[in-house]
C-alpha cells in the first residue's frame, strides 16, 4: 500500500486552533520565487534560505504547490543528503520545456509548474508545513492575506521576502506584510554568497503525548543563532489556546530565562497534566518578549505546545475512515476489535469489518490499511484486535504504530465489492462514492471479472515495470463525443460534456505479490482479479492479491498482409523524424538540440521495422513530421534494404518554424506517380495583425496510377497535418487564435477537395484524405476539423460557424468501420483536476487523431481499415528496450502515434 514511514506532524494537533499563528517552525524559509518568467509559464524558481546557526539537513523536504481552487500536489522531494549551510541558499527551478531561463544555475530541478494564481509551501520530512505563500484566496497555501497574482505576462518579476533588522526573513504570519514584488528577480543558489545574519533568539515548538493521567514535563528550547559575549535574558510566558490552564491541561509559567555568555540555548519547562479518557488534541503557546543583553533580536517569538491525546478511542473501521480522504479521527489513538485480515503485504495488511457489523452508509469504507513497516505476523483470514494511531499518509487513511492481537484464524472473508459495468461510475455527475468514485472502497475487498489494462506499465523510480491503468468494464479509456470535461459548453453549441472517464484507475500488480515484480503488461490485456483498493501518488489504485490473465495482448500487433487483389494506402505520424542540422527557427526535435547521426540512424531503422513489419508495406504511405527529403530518402533506402519493396520518398517543404513537413513514401514497384503538388501553400490570413500562411504543413496531393480490375486506376491521395489542438479547450486570445487557424485550414482544404471532386478527369478516381488531422472523428465543440473537410460539419455542434458544407457529396471516414474499442491512434494523458478528490487526477485517454476520408468511389472499393499496434500499448520501459531489438520488435516505440492502412479492391500488377 505504501513504502515509507511517516509520523504525525505538529499541525495535526493544531486543527481548529482559534488563533492564527505564523507556523514557520524551522530555520528554512522561502525567500524569493517567481511562477512565470520571460520564457513563459514554466520559467519559475523557488529560493530557500537556512537562517539557523547550524547546517540543516533537508533530505525528504517537499516543495508543494496549490492552484486557485485549493488542489495541491508535490512538485519536488529534496533528495537524500541535501544540506543547506547557515545563512546559505538552495535554488529550486522548473526544468520542463520552456522552463527556468535564469543565469544562476539551480541546485535541483522539478518538472511540473505552479499556476499564476496558486501558492507554494515548504514541507519538512514528516509532511509538516514550515513555510507557505499564496497568490489567491483560493490557494490551499497562504498565510493571512495572500499576495496579488502577477498575471500572465512573460516578464522577469516575482516576489522577495522582506528581512528584519538583523537580516532574517520577516515572518509575521501575513503574506501581504512579509513579501514585496521584485523585478527583475535575483535568485540565489548554493553557490551564491551566504548571508551574514545578526544574532537572534528563537523558541522551538514542542510536542508531548498523553497516554494516562500522569503529569509530564514539556521542554521548550530557546536558542541563540550564535553565542553572545554577555548573558542574554528573555521573558517567557504561556498563553492559552485550545489547551487552557483553567481546564487543568497545563500549569501557567511566567518567568525570565537567562542564557549565559558563550552558550547558545536554554530551556523553559511546562508541566502538562495527563488525561484519563480519550479526547481531542490540544495546544497552548509560549511567547518570548523583552530580550536584553548581547545585542540580540527575537527572530521567532512564539512556540506551539501540542498535547497529543493518545488514549485510544473505541471505534469501528467505518468510524475511523469516515467519508473523506482525511479521517475524522486523524492523529488519534483508536482501538478496533474483531476485524478480518483481507490482504497481507510486505509492510502491512488490510482488514475489514465483518459483514454482520458493516455500516449501511455506502459513502464510508469498511476497510483500512494497517502499516507495520515490516512483514506483519498475520495471515489472510485472521481475526485481529488493533490499537493504533490514525494517520493520513498522502491522502490514504491508515493505522500506524499498531499493537496487534490475533484472536482467531481462518475466518470467512467479508463479501467483496464487484467492479464492473456500473461500479465505478462512468458518470462524473453521479460518482459511486458521492464526491469521489473510489474513496468509499479504499481498504476494502474488490473483485474484477472483466478488467482491461488500458496502458502499458509506467516506470517508477527503480521499478522498470510499475503500475498500469485499468478499467473494470472491459473497455478502453476512449475519448468520446462532447466538449472536454471541466470546459464549459460554448454558447450556441448543442453538445454535452464528455465525462473524462472517471471509471479509470490504476493497478499495482506486484505490491501484494499477485505477480512477480517487474512483470510487463501490454495495453489491451484482459484479466480477472481480486484484491483491495488503495490510494497512492494522486491516484486511486487497485492492489490485487490474485490476477488471472484472460487474454494477453501481444506487441507489435501487425495488420493483416495486403490481399493480392488490393491496393494499400496508409498514414503515419513519424514523431519528429529529424536530421542532424539545426537550420530552422526552432529545433525540429522540439528539444535543445537536434539528434545525432546515430540517433537518426536508429530512428530510421525503427520506422522501417514499423512500416514493413507492422503496416505490412503500404503502396502509398502519408508521412507527417518529417524534416527533410534527405532523411525521408534514407528511410526509403532502409525499407528497400530490409524488405522486398522499393520506395520513393516525396516531400515538399512547408512553413513550419521547426521544419517538419508532410510527405509520401510510394512503392515504385507497384505504383506510378503522375503528379505531386501542394494545396493552398500560399494562402494567408491575418494572424494577430500580421500576414501569415494559413498552412504550416500545406496538404500534399499525390496523383498516381495503381493496378486495378480495369487496368490501371487513377488515384488521388492527400496527405494532411493541420495545426495541433493543444490550446483548443482553453480560454483567451491564444485559444481563439488557434481555433480560428484550424477552422481556416480545414475550410481551405475542403475547398481543394471539392475542386478535385468536380474535376472531370477525377470523377471516377478514388480520393483519400489521410494523415494526422489533430482532430477527433466528432466535434470537440469548437471546430470539427474532420467534419469540415469531409463535408459533414454541423454548425449546431461548433462554436465557429461554417454555414453551408463545401464538400458534396460528403466524404466517408473509414474510422467508422473500425471496431469501437480499437478506434485510437494517439494516447494523451489529461489532467482533470480534483474530480475525485485527487490532486491532480491524471487519466490516459485513447483518441483518434489519424483518419482516412474516402470519396464515394473509394468507399465503393473499400475493404478494410486497420491500425498497426506498436507504440501506444507498450510499457514505458519496453519502448526503450525495443531500440536494441533486431527483429520486428524494433518497431515498438518508433513514434507516439499508431499508423493505419486502408485496403481498396485492386489486382496485382503482374496481371497486366
PDB file of N, CA and C in Angstrom, residues 458-525:
ATOM      1  N   UNK A 458       3.714   1.840 -16.417  1.00  0.00           N
ATOM      2  CA  UNK A 458       4.502   3.037 -16.215  1.00  0.00           C
ATOM      3  C   UNK A 458       5.854   2.635 -15.628  1.00  0.00           C
ATOM      4  N   UNK A 459       6.751   3.584 -15.557  1.00  0.00           N
ATOM      5  CA  UNK A 459       8.066   3.334 -14.957  1.00  0.00           C
ATOM      6  C   UNK A 459       8.195   4.242 -13.754  1.00  0.00           C
ATOM      7  N   UNK A 460       8.584   3.679 -12.601  1.00  0.00           N
ATOM      8  CA  UNK A 460       8.619   4.472 -11.375  1.00  0.00           C
ATOM      9  C   UNK A 460       9.892   4.176 -10.610  1.00  0.00           C
ATOM     10  N   UNK A 461      10.710   5.204 -10.420  1.00  0.00           N
ATOM     11  CA  UNK A 461      11.917   5.093  -9.615  1.00  0.00           C
ATOM     12  C   UNK A 461      12.741   3.901 -10.098  1.00  0.00           C
ATOM     13  N   UNK A 462      12.965   2.913  -9.223  1.00  0.00           N
ATOM     14  CA  UNK A 462      13.768   1.749  -9.606  1.00  0.00           C
ATOM     15  C   UNK A 462      12.920   0.584 -10.094  1.00  0.00           C
ATOM     16  N   UNK A 463      11.646   0.851 -10.391  1.00  0.00           N
ATOM     17  CA  UNK A 463      10.767  -0.181 -10.924  1.00  0.00           C
ATOM     18  C   UNK A 463      10.590   0.051 -12.426  1.00  0.00           C
ATOM     19  N   UNK A 464      11.236  -0.754 -13.270  1.00  0.00           N
ATOM     20  CA  UNK A 464      11.077  -0.538 -14.713  1.00  0.00           C
ATOM     21  C   UNK A 464       9.667  -0.839 -15.210  1.00  0.00           C
ATOM     22  N   UNK A 465       8.987  -1.792 -14.556  1.00  0.00           N
ATOM     23  CA  UNK A 465       7.616  -2.132 -14.944  1.00  0.00           C
ATOM     24  C   UNK A 465       6.736  -1.967 -13.704  1.00  0.00           C
ATOM     25  N   UNK A 466       6.167  -0.792 -13.569  1.00  0.00           N
ATOM     26  CA  UNK A 466       5.383  -0.455 -12.383  1.00  0.00           C
ATOM     27  C   UNK A 466       3.892  -0.572 -12.688  1.00  0.00           C
ATOM     28  N   UNK A 467       3.097   0.389 -12.203  1.00  0.00           N
ATOM     29  CA  UNK A 467       1.648   0.281 -12.276  1.00  0.00           C
ATOM     30  C   UNK A 467       1.110   0.451 -13.683  1.00  0.00           C
ATOM     31  N   UNK A 468      -0.120   0.006 -13.888  1.00  0.00           N
ATOM     32  CA  UNK A 468      -0.824   0.173 -15.152  1.00  0.00           C
ATOM     33  C   UNK A 468      -2.165   0.840 -14.870  1.00  0.00           C
ATOM     34  N   UNK A 469      -2.743   1.470 -15.895  1.00  0.00           N
ATOM     35  CA  UNK A 469      -4.107   1.980 -15.800  1.00  0.00           C
ATOM     36  C   UNK A 469      -5.064   0.904 -16.294  1.00  0.00           C
ATOM     37  N   UNK A 470      -6.223   0.817 -15.638  1.00  0.00           N
ATOM     38  CA  UNK A 470      -7.180  -0.238 -15.971  1.00  0.00           C
ATOM     39  C   UNK A 470      -8.603   0.305 -15.930  1.00  0.00           C
ATOM     40  N   UNK A 471      -9.502  -0.467 -16.540  1.00  0.00           N
ATOM     41  CA  UNK A 471     -10.938  -0.286 -16.354  1.00  0.00           C
ATOM     42  C   UNK A 471     -11.518  -1.624 -15.913  1.00  0.00           C
ATOM     43  N   UNK A 472     -12.681  -1.575 -15.297  1.00  0.00           N
ATOM     44  CA  UNK A 472     -13.337  -2.798 -14.843  1.00  0.00           C
ATOM     45  C   UNK A 472     -14.484  -3.207 -15.745  1.00  0.00           C
ATOM     46  N   UNK A 473     -14.707  -2.454 -16.816  1.00  0.00           N
ATOM     47  CA  UNK A 473     -15.818  -2.763 -17.719  1.00  0.00           C
ATOM     48  C   UNK A 473     -15.356  -3.394 -19.025  1.00  0.00           C
ATOM     49  N   UNK A 474     -14.076  -3.761 -19.091  1.00  0.00           N
ATOM     50  CA  UNK A 474     -13.561  -4.434 -20.267  1.00  0.00           C
ATOM     51  C   UNK A 474     -13.362  -3.543 -21.473  1.00  0.00           C
ATOM     52  N   UNK A 475     -13.372  -2.211 -21.274  1.00  0.00           N
ATOM     53  CA  UNK A 475     -13.268  -1.292 -22.402  1.00  0.00           C
ATOM     54  C   UNK A 475     -12.053  -0.385 -22.254  1.00  0.00           C
ATOM     55  N   UNK A 476     -11.611   0.133 -23.378  1.00  0.00           N
ATOM     56  CA  UNK A 476     -10.545   1.116 -23.394  1.00  0.00           C
ATOM     57  C   UNK A 476     -11.018   2.430 -22.763  1.00  0.00           C
ATOM     58  N   UNK A 477     -10.051   3.234 -22.374  1.00  0.00           N
ATOM     59  CA  UNK A 477     -10.342   4.585 -21.896  1.00  0.00           C
ATOM     60  C   UNK A 477     -10.344   5.519 -23.104  1.00  0.00           C
ATOM     61  N   UNK A 478     -11.476   5.571 -23.802  1.00  0.00           N
ATOM     62  CA  UNK A 478     -11.566   6.284 -25.081  1.00  0.00           C
ATOM     63  C   UNK A 478     -12.066   7.713 -24.902  1.00  0.00           C
ATOM     64  N   UNK A 479     -11.590   8.600 -25.783  1.00  0.00           N
ATOM     65  CA  UNK A 479     -12.181   9.939 -25.892  1.00  0.00           C
ATOM     66  C   UNK A 479     -13.502   9.785 -26.618  1.00  0.00           C
ATOM     67  N   UNK A 480     -14.581  10.267 -26.001  1.00  0.00           N
ATOM     68  CA  UNK A 480     -15.918  10.122 -26.552  1.00  0.00           C
ATOM     69  C   UNK A 480     -16.475  11.492 -26.930  1.00  0.00           C
ATOM     70  N   UNK A 481     -17.594  11.534 -27.672  1.00  0.00           N
ATOM     71  CA  UNK A 481     -18.119  12.817 -28.141  1.00  0.00           C
ATOM     72  C   UNK A 481     -18.445  13.782 -27.008  1.00  0.00           C
ATOM     73  N   UNK A 482     -18.300  15.061 -27.311  1.00  0.00           N
ATOM     74  CA  UNK A 482     -18.653  16.100 -26.364  1.00  0.00           C
ATOM     75  C   UNK A 482     -17.511  17.057 -26.102  1.00  0.00           C
ATOM     76  N   UNK A 483     -17.835  18.146 -25.448  1.00  0.00           N
ATOM     77  CA  UNK A 483     -16.839  19.131 -25.046  1.00  0.00           C
ATOM     78  C   UNK A 483     -16.046  18.559 -23.881  1.00  0.00           C
ATOM     79  N   UNK A 484     -14.764  18.829 -23.847  1.00  0.00           N
ATOM     80  CA  UNK A 484     -13.891  18.264 -22.817  1.00  0.00           C
ATOM     81  C   UNK A 484     -14.466  18.484 -21.425  1.00  0.00           C
ATOM     82  N   UNK A 485     -14.343  17.444 -20.590  1.00  0.00           N
ATOM     83  CA  UNK A 485     -14.810  17.554 -19.209  1.00  0.00           C
ATOM     84  C   UNK A 485     -14.128  18.748 -18.534  1.00  0.00           C
ATOM     85  N   UNK A 486     -14.880  19.477 -17.732  1.00  0.00           N
ATOM     86  CA  UNK A 486     -14.499  20.685 -16.984  1.00  0.00           C
ATOM     87  C   UNK A 486     -14.499  21.946 -17.839  1.00  0.00           C
ATOM     88  N   UNK A 487     -14.639  21.832 -19.171  1.00  0.00           N
ATOM     89  CA  UNK A 487     -14.678  23.017 -20.031  1.00  0.00           C
ATOM     90  C   UNK A 487     -16.141  23.384 -20.277  1.00  0.00           C
ATOM     91  N   UNK A 488     -16.552  24.610 -19.987  1.00  0.00           N
ATOM     92  CA  UNK A 488     -17.946  24.988 -20.229  1.00  0.00           C
ATOM     93  C   UNK A 488     -18.319  24.830 -21.701  1.00  0.00           C
ATOM     94  N   UNK A 489     -19.519  24.307 -21.946  1.00  0.00           N
ATOM     95  CA  UNK A 489     -20.010  24.184 -23.322  1.00  0.00           C
ATOM     96  C   UNK A 489     -20.259  25.593 -23.857  1.00  0.00           C
ATOM     97  N   UNK A 490     -19.659  25.961 -24.996  1.00  0.00           N
ATOM     98  CA  UNK A 490     -19.829  27.332 -25.510  1.00  0.00           C
ATOM     99  C   UNK A 490     -21.288  27.633 -25.845  1.00  0.00           C
ATOM    100  N   UNK A 491     -21.640  28.879 -25.731  1.00  0.00           N
ATOM    101  CA  UNK A 491     -22.980  29.305 -26.123  1.00  0.00           C
ATOM    102  C   UNK A 491     -23.202  28.975 -27.596  1.00  0.00           C
ATOM    103  N   UNK A 492     -24.401  28.484 -27.886  1.00  0.00           N
ATOM    104  CA  UNK A 492     -24.747  28.156 -29.256  1.00  0.00           C
ATOM    105  C   UNK A 492     -24.245  26.807 -29.715  1.00  0.00           C
ATOM    106  N   UNK A 493     -23.722  25.996 -28.801  1.00  0.00           N
ATOM    107  CA  UNK A 493     -23.211  24.663 -29.136  1.00  0.00           C
ATOM    108  C   UNK A 493     -24.103  23.621 -28.477  1.00  0.00           C
ATOM    109  N   UNK A 494     -24.693  22.772 -29.304  1.00  0.00           N
ATOM    110  CA  UNK A 494     -25.611  21.752 -28.813  1.00  0.00           C
ATOM    111  C   UNK A 494     -24.864  20.434 -28.617  1.00  0.00           C
ATOM    112  N   UNK A 495     -24.034  20.402 -27.585  1.00  0.00           N
ATOM    113  CA  UNK A 495     -23.276  19.205 -27.240  1.00  0.00           C
ATOM    114  C   UNK A 495     -23.215  19.065 -25.724  1.00  0.00           C
ATOM    115  N   UNK A 496     -23.124  17.855 -25.212  1.00  0.00           N
ATOM    116  CA  UNK A 496     -22.891  17.675 -23.779  1.00  0.00           C
ATOM    117  C   UNK A 496     -21.404  17.764 -23.478  1.00  0.00           C
ATOM    118  N   UNK A 497     -21.061  17.672 -22.205  1.00  0.00           N
ATOM    119  CA  UNK A 497     -19.667  17.495 -21.818  1.00  0.00           C
ATOM    120  C   UNK A 497     -19.313  16.009 -21.865  1.00  0.00           C
ATOM    121  N   UNK A 498     -18.139  15.716 -22.387  1.00  0.00           N
ATOM    122  CA  UNK A 498     -17.595  14.367 -22.277  1.00  0.00           C
ATOM    123  C   UNK A 498     -17.242  14.094 -20.822  1.00  0.00           C
ATOM    124  N   UNK A 499     -17.338  12.865 -20.387  1.00  0.00           N
ATOM    125  CA  UNK A 499     -17.236  12.515 -18.968  1.00  0.00           C
ATOM    126  C   UNK A 499     -15.841  12.649 -18.384  1.00  0.00           C
ATOM    127  N   UNK A 500     -14.791  12.532 -19.208  1.00  0.00           N
ATOM    128  CA  UNK A 500     -13.441  12.493 -18.653  1.00  0.00           C
ATOM    129  C   UNK A 500     -13.059  11.132 -18.107  1.00  0.00           C
ATOM    130  N   UNK A 501     -13.913  10.127 -18.333  1.00  0.00           N
ATOM    131  CA  UNK A 501     -13.636   8.731 -17.941  1.00  0.00           C
ATOM    132  C   UNK A 501     -13.271   8.578 -16.461  1.00  0.00           C
ATOM    133  N   UNK A 502     -14.203   8.921 -15.565  1.00  0.00           N
ATOM    134  CA  UNK A 502     -13.897   8.790 -14.127  1.00  0.00           C
ATOM    135  C   UNK A 502     -13.768   7.348 -13.667  1.00  0.00           C
ATOM    136  N   UNK A 503     -14.121   6.382 -14.520  1.00  0.00           N
ATOM    137  CA  UNK A 503     -14.062   4.978 -14.138  1.00  0.00           C
ATOM    138  C   UNK A 503     -12.656   4.386 -14.235  1.00  0.00           C
ATOM    139  N   UNK A 504     -11.698   5.164 -14.731  1.00  0.00           N
ATOM    140  CA  UNK A 504     -10.333   4.662 -14.901  1.00  0.00           C
ATOM    141  C   UNK A 504      -9.576   4.742 -13.577  1.00  0.00           C
ATOM    142  N   UNK A 505      -8.804   3.723 -13.277  1.00  0.00           N
ATOM    143  CA  UNK A 505      -7.985   3.725 -12.072  1.00  0.00           C
ATOM    144  C   UNK A 505      -6.701   2.953 -12.337  1.00  0.00           C
ATOM    145  N   UNK A 506      -5.807   2.936 -11.375  1.00  0.00           N
ATOM    146  CA  UNK A 506      -4.529   2.250 -11.524  1.00  0.00           C
ATOM    147  C   UNK A 506      -4.584   0.862 -10.884  1.00  0.00           C
ATOM    148  N   UNK A 507      -3.657   0.014 -11.316  1.00  0.00           N
ATOM    149  CA  UNK A 507      -3.463  -1.294 -10.691  1.00  0.00           C
ATOM    150  C   UNK A 507      -1.971  -1.508 -10.489  1.00  0.00           C
ATOM    151  N   UNK A 508      -1.582  -1.781  -9.231  1.00  0.00           N
ATOM    152  CA  UNK A 508      -0.204  -2.133  -8.892  1.00  0.00           C
ATOM    153  C   UNK A 508      -0.158  -3.632  -8.664  1.00  0.00           C
ATOM    154  N   UNK A 509       0.239  -4.378  -9.672  1.00  0.00           N
ATOM    155  CA  UNK A 509       0.069  -5.832  -9.635  1.00  0.00           C
ATOM    156  C   UNK A 509       1.003  -6.528  -8.659  1.00  0.00           C
ATOM    157  N   UNK A 510       2.165  -5.940  -8.376  1.00  0.00           N
ATOM    158  CA  UNK A 510       3.174  -6.669  -7.605  1.00  0.00           C
ATOM    159  C   UNK A 510       3.179  -6.329  -6.121  1.00  0.00           C
ATOM    160  N   UNK A 511       2.445  -5.291  -5.681  1.00  0.00           N
ATOM    161  CA  UNK A 511       2.576  -4.820  -4.308  1.00  0.00           C
ATOM    162  C   UNK A 511       2.258  -5.887  -3.267  1.00  0.00           C
ATOM    163  N   UNK A 512       1.270  -6.721  -3.521  1.00  0.00           N
ATOM    164  CA  UNK A 512       0.903  -7.778  -2.585  1.00  0.00           C
ATOM    165  C   UNK A 512       1.240  -9.160  -3.136  1.00  0.00           C
ATOM    166  N   UNK A 513       2.139  -9.198  -4.131  1.00  0.00           N
ATOM    167  CA  UNK A 513       2.640 -10.474  -4.612  1.00  0.00           C
ATOM    168  C   UNK A 513       1.751 -11.205  -5.581  1.00  0.00           C
ATOM    169  N   UNK A 514       0.744 -10.535  -6.172  1.00  0.00           N
ATOM    170  CA  UNK A 514      -0.128 -11.234  -7.117  1.00  0.00           C
ATOM    171  C   UNK A 514       0.652 -11.695  -8.339  1.00  0.00           C
ATOM    172  N   UNK A 515       1.622 -10.904  -8.763  1.00  0.00           N
ATOM    173  CA  UNK A 515       2.541 -11.304  -9.824  1.00  0.00           C
ATOM    174  C   UNK A 515       3.938 -10.913  -9.385  1.00  0.00           C
ATOM    175  N   UNK A 516       4.935 -11.442 -10.061  1.00  0.00           N
ATOM    176  CA  UNK A 516       6.316 -11.120  -9.724  1.00  0.00           C
ATOM    177  C   UNK A 516       6.613  -9.661 -10.020  1.00  0.00           C
ATOM    178  N   UNK A 517       7.492  -9.036  -9.234  1.00  0.00           N
ATOM    179  CA  UNK A 517       7.878  -7.643  -9.544  1.00  0.00           C
ATOM    180  C   UNK A 517       8.421  -7.525 -10.957  1.00  0.00           C
ATOM    181  N   UNK A 518       8.195  -6.370 -11.551  1.00  0.00           N
ATOM    182  CA  UNK A 518       8.689  -6.039 -12.894  1.00  0.00           C
ATOM    183  C   UNK A 518       8.142  -6.969 -13.965  1.00  0.00           C
ATOM    184  N   UNK A 519       6.871  -7.338 -13.806  1.00  0.00           N
ATOM    185  CA  UNK A 519       6.188  -8.100 -14.842  1.00  0.00           C
ATOM    186  C   UNK A 519       5.570  -7.133 -15.840  1.00  0.00           C
ATOM    187  N   UNK A 520       5.949  -7.219 -17.128  1.00  0.00           N
ATOM    188  CA  UNK A 520       5.384  -6.280 -18.111  1.00  0.00           C
ATOM    189  C   UNK A 520       3.972  -6.673 -18.531  1.00  0.00           C
ATOM    190  N   UNK A 521       3.154  -5.660 -18.786  1.00  0.00           N
ATOM    191  CA  UNK A 521       1.808  -5.864 -19.321  1.00  0.00           C
ATOM    192  C   UNK A 521       1.591  -4.886 -20.468  1.00  0.00           C
ATOM    193  N   UNK A 522       1.090  -5.397 -21.576  1.00  0.00           N
ATOM    194  CA  UNK A 522       0.726  -4.544 -22.695  1.00  0.00           C
ATOM    195  C   UNK A 522      -0.729  -4.118 -22.564  1.00  0.00           C
ATOM    196  N   UNK A 523      -1.019  -2.912 -23.012  1.00  0.00           N
ATOM    197  CA  UNK A 523      -2.404  -2.448 -23.034  1.00  0.00           C
ATOM    198  C   UNK A 523      -3.219  -3.356 -23.944  1.00  0.00           C
ATOM    199  N   UNK A 524      -4.479  -3.525 -23.580  1.00  0.00           N
ATOM    200  CA  UNK A 524      -5.353  -4.425 -24.314  1.00  0.00           C
ATOM    201  C   UNK A 524      -5.468  -5.789 -23.662  1.00  0.00           C
ATOM    202  N   UNK A 525      -4.601  -6.063 -22.682  1.00  0.00           N
ATOM    203  CA  UNK A 525      -4.673  -7.320 -21.936  1.00  0.00           C
ATOM    204  C   UNK A 525      -5.917  -7.311 -21.058  1.00  0.00           C
TER     205      UNK A 525
END
